[in-house]
Coordinates of N, CA and C in Angstrom, one line a residue:
Y18 N 160.8 62.7 88.8 CA 160.5 63.0 90.1 C 159.5 63.8 90.5
S19 N 158.7 63.9 91.5 CA 157.6 64.8 91.5 C 158.4 66.5 91.6
K20 N 159.4 66.5 92.5 CA 160.2 67.7 92.9 C 161.5 66.9 92.9
F21 N 162.1 68.3 93.0 CA 163.7 68.2 92.8 C 163.9 69.9 93.8
I22 N 164.6 69.3 94.8 CA 165.1 70.5 95.8 C 166.3 71.2 95.4
C23 N 166.3 72.1 95.2 CA 167.8 72.6 94.7 C 168.1 74.0 96.0
H24 N 169.0 73.8 96.2 CA 169.5 73.8 98.0 C 170.9 74.5 97.9
H25 N 171.2 75.6 98.7 CA 172.7 76.0 99.1 C 173.3 74.6 100.0
K26 N 173.4 73.7 100.0 CA 173.9 72.6 101.3 C 174.8 73.7 102.5
A27 N 175.4 74.3 102.6 CA 176.3 75.2 103.7 C 175.0 75.9 104.5
D28 N 173.5 76.4 103.7 CA 172.3 77.0 104.4 C 171.4 76.5 104.6
A29 N 171.8 75.8 103.7 CA 170.2 75.4 103.5 C 169.9 73.4 103.7
A30 N 170.9 72.9 104.1 CA 171.2 71.2 103.7 C 169.8 70.7 104.9
A31 N 169.9 71.0 106.1 CA 168.8 70.4 106.9 C 167.6 70.9 106.3
Q32 N 167.4 72.3 106.1 CA 165.5 72.3 105.8 C 165.1 71.9 104.5
A33 N 166.4 71.8 103.6 CA 166.3 71.2 101.9 C 165.7 69.2 102.6
R34 N 166.5 68.7 103.9 CA 166.5 67.3 104.3 C 164.7 67.3 105.0
L35 N 164.6 68.1 105.9 CA 163.1 68.1 106.0 C 161.4 68.4 105.4
L36 N 162.2 69.6 104.7 CA 160.8 69.6 103.4 C 161.4 68.3 102.6
K37 N 161.9 67.6 102.2 CA 161.8 65.9 101.4 C 161.4 65.3 102.2
T38 N 161.7 65.2 103.5 CA 160.7 64.3 104.4 C 159.5 64.2 104.5
K39 N 159.0 65.6 104.8 CA 157.5 65.8 104.5 C 157.0 65.6 103.2
L40 N 157.4 66.0 102.7 CA 156.8 65.8 100.9 C 156.4 64.4 100.9
V41 N 157.7 63.5 100.8 CA 157.5 62.2 100.8 C 156.2 61.8 101.9
E42 N 156.2 62.0 103.1 CA 155.6 61.0 104.1 C 154.1 61.9 104.0
R43 N 153.6 63.0 103.2 CA 152.8 63.6 103.3 C 152.4 62.9 101.9
N44 N 153.1 62.9 100.9 CA 152.5 62.8 99.6 C 152.8 61.8 98.9
K45 N 153.4 61.0 99.1 CA 154.3 60.2 99.0 C 155.1 60.1 97.3
E46 N 155.9 61.0 97.6 CA 156.1 61.9 96.3 C 157.3 60.9 96.2
R47 N 157.9 61.2 94.8 CA 159.5 60.9 94.5 C 160.2 62.1 94.8
V48 N 161.2 62.3 95.5 CA 161.7 63.9 95.6 C 162.9 63.9 95.8
F49 N 163.4 64.3 94.9 CA 165.2 64.5 94.1 C 165.8 65.3 95.2
I50 N 166.8 65.0 96.2 CA 167.5 65.9 97.1 C 169.3 65.1 96.6
D51 N 169.8 65.9 95.7 CA 171.4 65.6 95.6 C 171.7 64.7 96.5
S52 N 172.1 64.8 98.3 CA 173.0 64.2 98.9 C 172.2 63.1 98.6
D53 N 170.6 62.9 98.2 CA 170.4 61.0 97.8 C 170.4 60.2 96.8
D54 N 169.9 61.0 95.8 CA 169.7 60.4 94.7 C 170.8 61.4 93.4
L55 N 171.7 62.0 93.6 CA 172.8 62.5 92.8 C 173.8 61.0 92.5
Q56 N 173.5 60.2 91.4 CA 174.7 59.1 91.0 C 175.4 59.5 90.4
D57 N 175.6 60.7 89.5 CA 176.5 61.4 88.5 C 176.4 62.8 88.3
L58 N 177.0 63.5 88.1 CA 177.4 65.0 87.9 C 176.9 64.9 86.8
D59 N 177.4 64.8 86.0 CA 177.2 65.1 84.4 C 176.1 64.6 83.6
T60 N 174.8 64.4 85.1 CA 173.2 64.0 84.6 C 172.5 64.9 85.3
L61 N 173.4 65.6 85.9 CA 172.3 66.7 86.4 C 171.4 67.8 86.0
F62 N 171.5 68.3 85.2 CA 171.2 69.0 84.5 C 169.7 68.4 83.3
S63 N 170.3 67.4 83.2 CA 169.0 66.5 82.0 C 168.0 65.9 83.3
T64 N 168.4 65.2 84.6 CA 167.5 64.9 85.3 C 166.2 66.5 85.7
V65 N 166.8 67.3 85.8 CA 166.1 68.6 86.0 C 165.4 69.2 84.5
K66 N 166.4 68.9 83.3 CA 165.1 68.6 81.9 C 164.6 68.4 81.9
S67 N 164.4 67.3 82.5 CA 163.2 66.0 81.5 C 163.3 65.0 82.5
E68 N 163.3 65.0 84.0 CA 162.6 64.2 85.0 C 162.4 64.7 85.8
V69 N 161.6 66.1 85.6 CA 161.1 66.7 87.1 C 160.1 67.0 87.2
S70 N 159.2 67.4 88.2 CA 157.7 68.2 87.8 C 157.7 69.3 88.3
T71 N 158.0 69.9 89.3 CA 158.4 70.8 89.7 C 159.8 71.3 90.7
L72 N 160.4 72.2 90.2 CA 161.5 72.4 90.9 C 161.4 73.1 91.5
V73 N 162.1 72.7 93.5 CA 161.2 74.2 94.3 C 162.5 74.1 94.8
V74 N 163.2 75.8 94.8 CA 164.5 76.4 95.0 C 164.6 77.4 96.6
Y75 N 165.3 76.5 97.1 CA 165.0 76.7 98.5 C 166.3 77.9 98.5
L76 N 165.6 79.2 99.1 CA 166.4 81.0 98.3 C 167.0 81.0 99.9
T77 N 168.0 80.9 99.9 CA 169.2 81.8 101.1 C 169.9 82.5 100.8
R78 N 170.7 83.1 101.4 CA 171.8 84.3 100.8 C 172.1 84.2 99.4
D79 N 172.8 82.7 99.7 CA 173.8 81.8 98.4 C 173.3 81.1 97.6
T80 N 172.5 81.0 97.7 CA 171.7 80.0 96.6 C 171.6 80.4 95.1
L81 N 172.1 81.5 95.1 CA 172.0 81.8 93.1 C 173.1 82.2 92.5
R82 N 174.1 82.4 94.1 CA 175.3 82.6 93.7 C 176.1 81.0 93.7
R83 N 175.8 79.9 94.1 CA 176.7 79.0 93.8 C 175.8 78.6 92.2
P84 N 177.3 78.1 91.6 CA 177.2 77.9 89.9 C 175.9 76.4 89.8
W85 N 175.8 75.2 91.0 CA 175.5 74.3 90.4 C 173.6 74.4 90.8
C86 N 173.3 75.5 91.4 CA 172.1 75.6 92.1 C 171.5 76.8 90.6
A87 N 172.6 77.7 90.4 CA 172.3 78.6 88.9 C 171.9 78.0 87.6
G88 N 172.3 76.8 87.4 CA 172.6 76.0 86.5 C 170.9 75.4 86.6
E89 N 171.0 74.9 87.5 CA 169.4 73.8 87.5 C 168.0 74.5 87.7
V90 N 168.0 76.1 88.4 CA 166.9 77.0 88.3 C 166.9 77.3 86.7
T91 N 168.2 78.1 85.9 CA 168.3 78.2 84.6 C 167.9 76.7 83.6
T92 N 168.7 75.6 83.8 CA 167.9 74.7 83.1 C 166.1 74.6 83.0
A93 N 165.7 74.4 83.8 CA 164.1 74.6 84.6 C 163.4 75.9 83.9
L94 N 163.8 76.7 83.9 CA 163.0 77.7 83.6 C 163.2 78.1 81.8
L95 N 164.6 77.7 80.8 CA 164.7 77.6 80.0 C 163.9 76.4 79.4
W96 N 165.1 75.5 79.5 CA 164.5 73.9 78.9 C 163.6 73.1 79.9
S97 N 162.8 73.4 80.3 CA 162.1 72.0 80.9 C 160.7 72.8 81.1
K98 N 159.9 71.7 81.0 CA 158.4 72.0 81.0 C 158.0 72.1 82.7
A99 N 159.2 72.4 83.8 CA 159.2 71.8 85.2 C 158.5 73.2 85.6
S100 N 157.6 73.4 86.8 CA 157.3 74.2 87.1 C 158.2 74.9 88.6
V101 N 158.3 75.9 88.6 CA 159.5 76.2 89.5 C 158.6 77.5 90.6
V102 N 159.3 76.9 91.9 CA 158.4 77.5 93.0 C 159.8 77.7 94.2
R103 N 159.3 79.3 94.8 CA 160.2 79.7 95.3 C 159.8 79.2 96.7
V104 N 160.8 78.7 98.2 CA 161.0 78.8 99.3 C 162.1 79.9 99.4
V105 N 161.4 81.1 100.2 CA 162.0 81.8 100.4 C 162.8 82.4 102.2
A106 N 163.8 81.8 102.4 CA 164.0 82.0 103.4 C 164.4 83.5 104.0
P107 N 164.9 83.5 105.7 CA 165.5 84.9 105.9 C 166.8 84.8 105.1
G108 N 166.9 86.3 104.9 CA 168.5 86.7 104.5 C 168.9 86.7 103.0
F109 N 168.0 86.4 102.3 CA 167.5 85.6 101.2 C 167.2 87.7 100.4
V110 N 168.1 87.6 99.6 CA 167.8 89.1 98.7 C 167.7 89.0 97.5
E111 N 167.0 89.4 97.0 CA 166.9 89.3 95.6 C 168.0 89.8 94.8
P112 N 168.5 89.4 93.3 CA 169.5 89.7 92.8 C 169.4 91.1 91.8
T113 N 170.4 91.9 91.6 CA 169.8 92.8 90.4 C 171.1 92.7 89.8
L114 N 170.5 93.6 88.5 CA 171.3 93.4 87.3 C 172.7 94.3 87.8

């Protein structure tokens, strides 16, 4: 996949869908979004690790509080060669330690 869109469904399902649609239309890219492309939850992190060029993280208030989203970001940052791109939505607050 050229892109993998990481998002919190409750906050950004429609935005993630629109982003995927625009990327596919404009660039003819293969774009992963879980509601379309996830066949087996057990393979989610391995997909991020080895089959994705860019992880697009659509950051809303709760994105990084969701275990699967946090896992996708962690996998990309620690074990993948994928670049990570942030799309920051209104209401997102940077996490603190």
